[in-house]
Amino acid sequence: MVSEGGNFCEKSKRNFGKIPPRPSVEVVWTWLADVPDPEIPVVSVVDMGIVRAVDWDDDTLKVTVTPTYSGCPATSVIAMDIETALRDRGIANVALKTQIAPPWTTDWLSDAAHDKLRAYGIAPPSPAGGPTACPHCGSANVSRVSQFGSTPCKAQWRCESCLEPFDFFKCI
Amino acid sequence: MSGNTNASLFEFLLRQGDNTLVLGQRLSEWCGHGPVLEEDIALANIALDLVGQTQLWLALACEVEGTGRSADDLAMLRDVWDFRNLLLVEQPNRDFGMTILRQFLFDQWHLLQLHALAESSEDRVAAIATKAEREVRYHVERSSEAVIALGDGTEESHGRMQGALDRLTPYIGEMFEADAVDAALVRDGVAPEPARLKPAYDSAVAAVLSEATLSMPSVPVAQTGGRSGKRHTEHLGHMLTQMQWLQRAYPGAEW
């Protein structure tokens, strides 16, 4: 930090005179944990496992992200939201890197994400290939409407007990 | 990499990206016209996956080519004779049954091909294939179920599905043909020999068709020329006029 200080200040002056301290990557992770997924705002981009790495490279903050589905339209919005959130915290130089290998998998969803999804009315992914219970009433008597739903990552299911339709976050 | 190998890889990547682009565009034509809402959504979702995969394949093609062209340039500014997709995927949607059958014939091959490409000696190809394969598993599952439901459905749906199969079967053979590009890729371990996928394809397709009470017609000659770029069907040009008109009329326009 000290050795880089001079260089950092020079560059910061060009960025409208802001001289923010360089936060630790741990702090940056907590910031990113506040960036909601644009399609499912109840979970963050960190909960989703989309943010894979955060590193400092000199005075540039490098954030590595892995897109969910190849064609997910949220991907570019997520990149923009991450960049905006970091700039709002005073990070002048942000470099986003997209990494497709290893491919994103629902295994990367955090335990917290599973609970948040359920509370939001979306059945979390399950290894059985289908939801274990209706996220509304908890009944196990559920049936599939369609393997494709409102976003690339979700399927449409229906509860035969409370008769409510619901989204299932499908395994990939 | 030698220039020759690079040229073969570029050609291969065009074939990959053009298959998914053209089929993705075809499926997009259904958006808002599906027979029921769930099917409309499913077709649009599969189109989205395919167009997403196109971005990966064509971006890599541009990287390999190294002349500064972008994936968008390749998609929007090339003419019919530059496209390298299979003739199957450019066939018009016609009715829902024809669309589903075309999808089924492609999906079964696509899954097998991606599975093999996941072991490619070219890491960037393997990465895209590994990612795409997970998405395509859902495509195969759905199109197979739909073929069975419609084939073994009413007299009307059965007749239409058999008609679709009779019409599209001549386009299957092109998936397994090979040329100098394939030979170079096989030699370098980049891609599998196309014919190697045929036994698994035939048995997977036969299993679904039998459950769907459909019979595969015998076709003496396969229609080919799409993946080599020698001869597309008349349908591709009409599709491109729709897909490319904005970029052609307003060069450099951005969203």
Short mmCIF file of C-alpha atoms in Angstrom, two decimals:
data_model
loop_
_atom_site.label_atom_id
_atom_site.label_comp_id
_atom_site.label_asym_id
_atom_site.label_seq_id
_atom_site.Cartn_x
_atom_site.Cartn_y
_atom_site.Cartn_z
CA MET A 1 0.00 0.00 0.00
CA VAL A 2 2.62 2.51 1.05
CA SER A 3 4.88 1.84 -1.89
CA GLU A 4 1.98 2.18 -4.28
CA GLY A 5 0.65 5.28 -2.60
CA GLY A 6 2.25 7.86 -4.86
CA ASN A 7 1.13 6.21 -8.02
CA PHE A 8 -2.36 5.71 -6.64
CA CYS A 9 -2.74 9.39 -5.72
CA GLU A 10 -1.58 10.52 -9.13
CA LYS A 11 -4.21 8.38 -10.82
CA SER A 12 -6.88 9.32 -8.33
CA LYS A 13 -6.38 13.01 -9.03
CA ARG A 14 -7.38 12.35 -12.58
CA ASN A 15 -10.53 10.76 -11.22
CA PHE A 16 -12.02 13.98 -9.96
CA GLY A 17 -9.66 14.26 -6.99
CA LYS A 18 -11.13 11.36 -5.03
CA ILE A 19 -8.49 9.65 -2.90
CA PRO A 20 -10.21 6.60 -1.49
CA PRO A 21 -8.19 4.10 0.52
CA ARG A 22 -7.79 0.78 -1.20
CA PRO A 23 -10.23 -1.53 0.62
CA SER A 24 -9.37 -5.14 1.32
CA VAL A 25 -10.88 -7.83 -0.91
CA GLU A 26 -12.86 -9.06 2.14
CA VAL A 27 -14.56 -5.67 2.33
CA VAL A 28 -15.23 -5.70 -1.41
CA TRP A 29 -16.91 -9.12 -1.08
CA THR A 30 -19.28 -7.67 1.54
CA TRP A 31 -20.14 -4.84 -0.86
CA LEU A 32 -20.83 -7.26 -3.69
CA ALA A 33 -23.06 -9.25 -1.33
CA ASP A 34 -25.36 -6.20 -1.43
CA VAL A 35 -25.66 -6.21 -5.24
CA PRO A 36 -28.97 -7.90 -6.06
CA ASP A 37 -29.47 -10.27 -8.95
CA PRO A 38 -31.52 -8.24 -11.46
CA GLU A 39 -33.96 -11.09 -12.20
CA ILE A 40 -34.30 -12.41 -8.65
CA PRO A 41 -33.53 -9.39 -6.47
CA VAL A 42 -33.97 -11.33 -3.24
CA VAL A 43 -30.56 -12.98 -3.78
CA SER A 44 -27.26 -11.22 -4.42
CA VAL A 45 -24.77 -11.85 -7.18
CA VAL A 46 -22.54 -13.42 -4.51
CA ASP A 47 -25.36 -15.71 -3.26
CA MET A 48 -25.83 -16.80 -6.87
CA GLY A 49 -22.18 -17.81 -7.17
CA ILE A 50 -21.76 -15.48 -10.14
CA VAL A 51 -18.81 -13.61 -8.58
CA ARG A 52 -15.90 -16.04 -8.65
CA ALA A 53 -12.92 -13.91 -7.58
CA VAL A 54 -11.95 -10.45 -6.41
CA ASP A 55 -8.29 -9.35 -6.70
CA TRP A 56 -6.31 -6.16 -6.70
CA ASP A 57 -3.94 -5.67 -9.60
CA ASP A 58 -2.02 -2.54 -8.67
CA ASP A 59 -4.81 0.05 -8.36
CA THR A 60 -7.28 -1.86 -10.50
CA LEU A 61 -9.90 -4.02 -8.84
CA LYS A 62 -10.37 -7.18 -10.87
CA VAL A 63 -13.70 -8.94 -10.48
CA THR A 64 -14.16 -12.32 -12.16
CA VAL A 65 -17.72 -13.28 -13.00
CA THR A 66 -19.19 -16.47 -14.46
CA PRO A 67 -22.44 -16.10 -16.38
CA THR A 68 -25.30 -18.47 -15.54
CA TYR A 69 -26.96 -19.50 -18.84
CA SER A 70 -25.18 -18.60 -22.12
CA GLY A 71 -28.04 -16.42 -23.29
CA CYS A 72 -29.18 -15.00 -19.97
CA PRO A 73 -30.01 -11.34 -20.68
CA ALA A 74 -29.24 -10.49 -17.04
CA THR A 75 -25.53 -11.10 -17.63
CA SER A 76 -24.76 -7.64 -19.01
CA VAL A 77 -26.98 -5.99 -16.39
CA ILE A 78 -25.13 -7.86 -13.65
CA ALA A 79 -21.78 -6.64 -14.99
CA MET A 80 -23.09 -3.08 -15.08
CA ASP A 81 -24.56 -3.32 -11.56
CA ILE A 82 -21.29 -4.65 -10.12
CA GLU A 83 -19.30 -1.90 -11.77
CA THR A 84 -21.74 0.79 -10.60
CA ALA A 85 -21.77 -0.53 -7.03
CA LEU A 86 -17.96 -0.49 -6.86
CA ARG A 87 -17.70 2.99 -8.38
CA ASP A 88 -20.27 4.25 -5.91
CA ARG A 89 -17.93 3.02 -3.17
CA GLY A 90 -15.15 5.07 -4.68
CA ILE A 91 -13.27 2.42 -6.65
CA ALA A 92 -12.02 4.26 -9.72
CA ASN A 93 -10.59 1.39 -11.74
CA VAL A 94 -12.71 -1.72 -12.08
CA ALA A 95 -11.92 -4.49 -14.54
CA LEU A 96 -14.55 -7.16 -15.05
CA LYS A 97 -13.42 -10.49 -16.39
CA THR A 98 -15.86 -13.07 -17.73
CA GLN A 99 -14.84 -16.66 -17.15
CA ILE A 100 -16.85 -19.56 -18.58
CA ALA A 101 -14.76 -22.49 -17.33
CA PRO A 102 -15.55 -24.12 -15.01
CA PRO A 103 -19.15 -23.54 -16.06
CA TRP A 104 -21.61 -22.03 -13.63
CA THR A 105 -23.63 -24.57 -11.71
CA THR A 106 -26.55 -24.36 -9.27
CA ASP A 107 -24.24 -26.13 -6.79
CA TRP A 108 -22.64 -22.72 -6.32
CA LEU A 109 -25.79 -21.21 -4.83
CA SER A 110 -25.15 -20.55 -1.16
CA ASP A 111 -27.26 -22.12 1.60
CA ALA A 112 -28.51 -18.62 2.38
CA ALA A 113 -29.64 -18.34 -1.27
CA HIS A 114 -31.71 -21.52 -0.93
CA ASP A 115 -33.56 -20.09 2.08
CA LYS A 116 -34.05 -16.69 0.44
CA LEU A 117 -35.41 -18.25 -2.76
CA ARG A 118 -37.88 -20.40 -0.83
CA ALA A 119 -39.09 -17.40 1.17
CA TYR A 120 -39.53 -15.51 -2.12
CA GLY A 121 -41.73 -18.27 -3.56
CA ILE A 122 -39.13 -19.99 -5.78
CA ALA A 123 -38.33 -23.63 -5.03
CA PRO A 124 -34.52 -23.89 -4.74
CA PRO A 125 -32.61 -26.36 -6.94
CA SER A 126 -32.54 -29.90 -5.65
CA PRO A 127 -30.47 -32.91 -6.73
CA ALA A 128 -33.68 -34.88 -7.34
CA GLY A 129 -34.21 -32.82 -10.50
CA GLY A 130 -37.49 -31.41 -9.23
CA PRO A 131 -38.64 -29.39 -6.23
CA THR A 132 -38.99 -31.33 -2.97
CA ALA A 133 -41.87 -29.16 -1.72
CA CYS A 134 -44.16 -26.31 -2.67
CA PRO A 135 -42.49 -23.07 -1.53
CA HIS A 136 -45.91 -21.69 -0.54
CA CYS A 137 -47.50 -24.43 1.57
CA GLY A 138 -44.74 -27.03 1.94
CA SER A 139 -46.72 -29.85 0.33
CA ALA A 140 -44.70 -32.51 -1.48
CA ASN A 141 -47.57 -33.06 -3.93
CA VAL A 142 -46.20 -31.02 -6.84
CA SER A 143 -46.19 -31.46 -10.62
CA ARG A 144 -44.29 -29.98 -13.53
CA VAL A 145 -45.98 -27.60 -15.95
CA SER A 146 -42.98 -26.86 -18.16
CA GLN A 147 -39.23 -27.34 -18.03
CA PHE A 148 -38.88 -23.71 -19.21
CA GLY A 149 -40.09 -20.65 -17.34
CA SER A 150 -39.90 -16.91 -16.88
CA THR A 151 -36.08 -16.85 -17.02
CA PRO A 152 -33.56 -19.33 -18.48
CA CYS A 153 -32.76 -20.66 -14.98
CA LYS A 154 -36.31 -21.52 -13.93
CA ALA A 155 -38.97 -24.14 -14.69
CA GLN A 156 -42.72 -23.84 -14.07
CA TRP A 157 -44.30 -26.12 -11.47
CA ARG A 158 -47.66 -26.29 -9.72
CA CYS A 159 -48.71 -27.41 -6.26
CA GLU A 160 -51.54 -29.95 -6.29
CA SER A 161 -52.39 -29.17 -2.65
CA CYS A 162 -52.67 -25.37 -2.53
CA LEU A 163 -53.12 -25.19 -6.35
CA GLU A 164 -50.63 -22.31 -6.64
CA PRO A 165 -48.15 -22.21 -9.54
CA PHE A 166 -44.52 -21.58 -8.64
CA ASP A 167 -41.07 -21.30 -10.18
CA PHE A 168 -38.44 -23.99 -9.64
CA PHE A 169 -34.79 -23.03 -9.93
CA LYS A 170 -33.62 -25.82 -12.21
CA CYS A 171 -30.35 -27.66 -11.72
CA ILE A 172 -27.61 -27.13 -14.23
CA MET B 1 -0.63 -23.00 -34.57
CA SER B 2 -0.03 -23.16 -38.28
CA GLY B 3 -2.07 -21.01 -40.61
CA ASN B 4 -3.80 -24.05 -41.99
CA THR B 5 -4.86 -25.29 -38.57
CA ASN B 6 -6.10 -21.81 -37.71
CA ALA B 7 -8.16 -21.66 -40.89
CA SER B 8 -9.73 -25.04 -40.12
CA LEU B 9 -10.51 -24.01 -36.56
CA PHE B 10 -12.10 -20.79 -37.80
CA GLU B 11 -14.24 -22.73 -40.27
CA PHE B 12 -15.28 -25.16 -37.55
CA LEU B 13 -16.25 -22.32 -35.20
CA LEU B 14 -18.39 -20.76 -37.94
CA ARG B 15 -20.18 -24.06 -38.36
CA GLN B 16 -20.84 -24.24 -34.64
CA GLY B 17 -21.95 -20.64 -34.29
CA ASP B 18 -24.03 -20.61 -37.48
CA ASN B 19 -25.97 -23.72 -36.45
CA THR B 20 -26.99 -22.14 -33.16
CA LEU B 21 -27.55 -18.70 -34.68
CA VAL B 22 -29.79 -19.84 -37.52
CA LEU B 23 -31.81 -22.23 -35.35
CA GLY B 24 -32.05 -19.61 -32.59
CA GLN B 25 -33.40 -17.11 -35.12
CA ARG B 26 -35.89 -19.65 -36.48
CA LEU B 27 -37.20 -20.36 -32.98
CA SER B 28 -37.43 -16.64 -32.23
CA GLU B 29 -39.90 -16.36 -35.11
CA TRP B 30 -42.35 -18.25 -32.86
CA CYS B 31 -42.20 -15.63 -30.12
CA GLY B 32 -45.79 -14.58 -29.42
CA HIS B 33 -47.21 -17.23 -31.79
CA GLY B 34 -46.78 -20.45 -29.78
CA PRO B 35 -49.84 -22.72 -29.57
CA VAL B 36 -49.99 -22.26 -25.78
CA LEU B 37 -48.15 -19.91 -23.45
CA GLU B 38 -45.85 -22.57 -21.97
CA GLU B 39 -44.70 -23.68 -25.42
CA ASP B 40 -44.17 -20.11 -26.53
CA ILE B 41 -41.98 -19.49 -23.46
CA ALA B 42 -40.09 -22.74 -23.97
CA LEU B 43 -39.29 -21.96 -27.61
CA ALA B 44 -38.12 -18.46 -26.68
CA ASN B 45 -35.95 -19.85 -23.87
CA ILE B 46 -34.31 -22.41 -26.14
CA ALA B 47 -33.74 -19.68 -28.73
CA LEU B 48 -32.08 -17.61 -26.02
CA ASP B 49 -29.75 -20.45 -25.04
CA LEU B 50 -28.81 -20.98 -28.69
CA VAL B 51 -28.17 -17.30 -29.39
CA GLY B 52 -26.10 -17.14 -26.18
CA GLN B 53 -24.03 -20.09 -27.38
CA THR B 54 -23.67 -18.34 -30.74
CA GLN B 55 -22.03 -15.39 -29.01
CA LEU B 56 -19.47 -17.72 -27.46
CA TRP B 57 -18.68 -19.63 -30.67
CA LEU B 58 -18.55 -16.60 -32.96
CA ALA B 59 -16.54 -14.53 -30.45
CA LEU B 60 -13.98 -17.32 -30.42
CA ALA B 61 -14.08 -17.46 -34.22
CA CYS B 62 -13.18 -13.76 -34.28
CA GLU B 63 -10.39 -14.29 -31.77
CA VAL B 64 -8.95 -17.08 -33.94
CA GLU B 65 -9.37 -15.06 -37.13
CA GLY B 66 -7.67 -12.05 -35.55
CA THR B 67 -8.76 -9.43 -38.06
CA GLY B 68 -10.82 -7.36 -35.63
CA ARG B 69 -14.24 -8.56 -36.77
CA SER B 70 -16.78 -9.01 -33.96
CA ALA B 71 -19.36 -11.76 -33.36
CA ASP B 72 -22.03 -9.22 -34.33
CA ASP B 73 -20.22 -8.53 -37.61
CA LEU B 74 -20.21 -12.22 -38.42
CA ALA B 75 -23.89 -12.62 -37.57
CA MET B 76 -25.22 -9.49 -39.22
CA LEU B 77 -22.93 -8.65 -42.12
CA ARG B 78 -22.27 -11.95 -43.87
CA ASP B 79 -24.26 -13.18 -46.85
CA VAL B 80 -25.90 -16.52 -47.43
CA TRP B 81 -22.86 -18.08 -49.08
CA ASP B 82 -20.71 -17.26 -46.03
CA PHE B 83 -22.94 -19.21 -43.65
CA ARG B 84 -21.82 -22.67 -42.56
CA ASN B 85 -24.88 -24.06 -40.80
CA LEU B 86 -26.51 -27.41 -41.48
CA LEU B 87 -29.34 -27.23 -44.00
CA LEU B 88 -31.64 -28.76 -41.37
CA VAL B 89 -31.63 -25.70 -39.10
CA GLU B 90 -32.47 -23.20 -41.85
CA GLN B 91 -35.64 -25.08 -42.86
CA PRO B 92 -38.72 -22.94 -42.22
CA ASN B 93 -40.83 -23.43 -39.10
CA ARG B 94 -44.01 -24.39 -40.95
CA ASP B 95 -46.33 -25.84 -38.30
CA PHE B 96 -45.52 -26.49 -34.63
CA GLY B 97 -44.94 -30.20 -35.29
CA MET B 98 -42.36 -29.45 -37.99
CA THR B 99 -40.58 -27.03 -35.63
CA ILE B 100 -40.51 -29.60 -32.83
CA LEU B 101 -39.28 -32.39 -35.10
CA ARG B 102 -36.52 -30.21 -36.57
CA GLN B 103 -35.52 -29.32 -33.02
CA PHE B 104 -35.52 -32.95 -31.95
CA LEU B 105 -33.34 -34.08 -34.87
CA PHE B 106 -30.88 -31.27 -34.14
CA ASP B 107 -30.91 -31.55 -30.31
CA GLN B 108 -30.03 -35.23 -30.31
CA TRP B 109 -27.01 -34.58 -32.53
CA HIS B 110 -26.08 -31.35 -30.72
CA LEU B 111 -25.92 -33.08 -27.33
CA LEU B 112 -23.70 -35.90 -28.63
CA GLN B 113 -21.43 -33.47 -30.41
CA LEU B 114 -21.04 -31.14 -27.42
CA HIS B 115 -20.39 -34.11 -25.15
CA ALA B 116 -17.52 -35.15 -27.41
CA LEU B 117 -16.26 -31.57 -27.78
CA ALA B 118 -16.04 -31.23 -23.99
CA GLU B 119 -12.92 -33.42 -24.36
CA SER B 120 -11.42 -31.21 -27.09
CA SER B 121 -7.68 -30.61 -27.10
CA GLU B 122 -8.51 -26.93 -27.70
CA ASP B 123 -9.34 -25.62 -24.20
CA ARG B 124 -11.52 -22.77 -25.42
CA VAL B 125 -13.66 -25.15 -27.47
CA ALA B 126 -13.94 -27.56 -24.53
CA ALA B 127 -15.04 -24.72 -22.21
CA ILE B 128 -17.88 -23.59 -24.49
CA ALA B 129 -18.98 -27.17 -25.15
CA THR B 130 -19.02 -28.04 -21.44
CA LYS B 131 -21.19 -25.03 -20.71
CA ALA B 132 -23.54 -25.52 -23.66
CA GLU B 133 -24.00 -29.24 -23.01
CA ARG B 134 -25.74 -28.53 -19.69
CA GLU B 135 -28.26 -26.30 -21.43
CA VAL B 136 -28.80 -28.67 -24.34
CA ARG B 137 -29.71 -31.55 -22.00
CA TYR B 138 -32.90 -29.64 -21.24
CA HIS B 139 -33.53 -29.04 -24.95
CA VAL B 140 -33.26 -32.75 -25.77
CA GLU B 141 -35.49 -33.73 -22.88
CA ARG B 142 -38.20 -31.34 -23.99
CA SER B 143 -38.12 -31.99 -27.73
CA SER B 144 -38.11 -35.76 -27.16
CA GLU B 145 -41.14 -35.54 -24.86
CA ALA B 146 -42.95 -33.34 -27.37
CA VAL B 147 -42.21 -35.68 -30.30
CA ILE B 148 -43.64 -38.59 -28.30
CA ALA B 149 -46.70 -36.63 -27.19
CA LEU B 150 -47.51 -35.43 -30.71
CA GLY B 151 -46.47 -38.58 -32.58
CA ASP B 152 -48.45 -40.84 -30.26
CA GLY B 153 -51.24 -38.28 -30.00
CA THR B 154 -54.29 -37.77 -32.16
CA GLU B 155 -54.67 -38.91 -35.74
CA GLU B 156 -54.10 -35.31 -36.82
CA SER B 157 -50.94 -34.76 -34.74
CA HIS B 158 -49.55 -38.16 -35.70
CA GLY B 159 -50.06 -37.43 -39.40
CA ARG B 160 -48.35 -34.07 -39.14
CA MET B 161 -45.38 -35.49 -37.24
CA GLN B 162 -44.92 -38.31 -39.75
CA GLY B 163 -45.14 -35.73 -42.54
CA ALA B 164 -42.51 -33.61 -40.80
CA LEU B 165 -40.23 -36.62 -40.40
CA ASP B 166 -40.62 -37.54 -44.08
CA ARG B 167 -39.77 -34.00 -45.04
CA LEU B 168 -36.76 -33.48 -42.73
CA THR B 169 -35.09 -36.90 -42.82
CA PRO B 170 -33.05 -36.04 -45.97
CA TYR B 171 -31.25 -33.37 -43.94
CA ILE B 172 -29.94 -35.74 -41.24
CA GLY B 173 -27.06 -37.11 -43.31
CA GLU B 174 -25.23 -33.78 -43.44
CA MET B 175 -24.49 -33.97 -39.71
CA PHE B 176 -22.20 -36.92 -40.29
CA GLU B 177 -20.38 -35.91 -43.46
CA ALA B 178 -16.72 -34.94 -43.28
CA ASP B 179 -14.34 -32.86 -45.36
CA ALA B 180 -10.76 -31.55 -45.13
CA VAL B 181 -11.71 -29.22 -42.28
CA ASP B 182 -12.96 -32.14 -40.22
CA ALA B 183 -9.87 -34.18 -41.06
CA ALA B 184 -7.60 -31.41 -39.74
CA LEU B 185 -9.65 -31.06 -36.55
CA VAL B 186 -9.73 -34.80 -35.94
CA ARG B 187 -5.97 -34.98 -36.48
CA ASP B 188 -5.41 -32.25 -33.88
CA GLY B 189 -7.91 -33.71 -31.41
CA VAL B 190 -10.07 -30.58 -31.59
CA ALA B 191 -13.28 -32.25 -32.71
CA PRO B 192 -14.60 -35.80 -33.11
CA GLU B 193 -14.93 -37.51 -36.46
CA PRO B 194 -18.55 -36.64 -37.41
CA ALA B 195 -19.41 -40.22 -38.41
CA ARG B 196 -18.35 -41.42 -34.96
CA LEU B 197 -21.50 -39.87 -33.50
CA LYS B 198 -23.84 -41.68 -35.87
CA PRO B 199 -24.45 -45.00 -34.04
CA ALA B 200 -25.40 -43.22 -30.80
CA TYR B 201 -27.54 -40.74 -32.74
CA ASP B 202 -29.38 -43.44 -34.66
CA SER B 203 -30.20 -45.41 -31.56
CA ALA B 204 -31.30 -42.36 -29.51
CA VAL B 205 -33.53 -41.14 -32.34
CA ALA B 206 -34.94 -44.60 -33.02
CA ALA B 207 -35.88 -45.08 -29.36
CA VAL B 208 -37.92 -41.86 -29.28
CA LEU B 209 -39.51 -42.41 -32.70
CA SER B 210 -40.60 -45.89 -31.73
CA GLU B 211 -42.29 -44.56 -28.58
CA ALA B 212 -43.82 -41.83 -30.74
CA THR B 213 -45.17 -44.49 -33.17
CA LEU B 214 -43.37 -42.75 -36.04
CA SER B 215 -41.36 -44.53 -38.71
CA MET B 216 -38.15 -43.22 -40.21
CA PRO B 217 -38.45 -43.20 -44.01
CA SER B 218 -35.60 -44.57 -46.05
CA VAL B 219 -33.75 -41.80 -47.84
CA PRO B 220 -31.37 -42.75 -50.64
CA VAL B 221 -29.52 -39.41 -50.84
CA ALA B 222 -28.78 -36.86 -48.12
CA GLN B 223 -29.23 -33.17 -48.86
CA THR B 224 -25.96 -31.43 -48.07
CA GLY B 225 -24.09 -28.22 -48.82
CA GLY B 226 -24.84 -26.03 -45.81
CA ARG B 227 -21.87 -26.75 -43.56
CA SER B 228 -19.48 -26.56 -46.53
CA GLY B 229 -21.18 -23.38 -47.78
CA LYS B 230 -21.51 -24.83 -51.28
CA ARG B 231 -25.28 -24.63 -51.53
CA HIS B 232 -27.88 -23.46 -49.03
CA THR B 233 -31.61 -23.92 -49.52
CA GLU B 234 -33.55 -20.88 -50.69
CA HIS B 235 -34.95 -20.40 -47.18
CA LEU B 236 -31.77 -19.07 -45.57
CA GLY B 237 -31.66 -15.92 -47.69
CA HIS B 238 -35.22 -15.01 -46.75
CA MET B 239 -34.42 -15.55 -43.09
CA LEU B 240 -31.32 -13.36 -43.27
CA THR B 241 -33.22 -10.47 -44.85
CA GLN B 242 -35.39 -10.45 -41.72
CA MET B 243 -32.54 -10.96 -39.27
CA GLN B 244 -30.04 -8.56 -40.81
CA TRP B 245 -32.12 -5.76 -42.26
CA LEU B 246 -31.53 -3.28 -39.45
CA GLN B 247 -27.74 -3.60 -39.49
CA ARG B 248 -27.78 -3.47 -43.29
CA ALA B 249 -30.04 -0.43 -43.48
CA TYR B 250 -28.36 1.43 -40.62
CA PRO B 251 -24.72 0.29 -40.54
CA GLY B 252 -23.20 0.48 -37.06
CA ALA B 253 -26.55 1.05 -35.33
CA GLU B 254 -26.44 0.15 -31.65
CA TRP B 255 -29.18 -0.80 -29.21
#
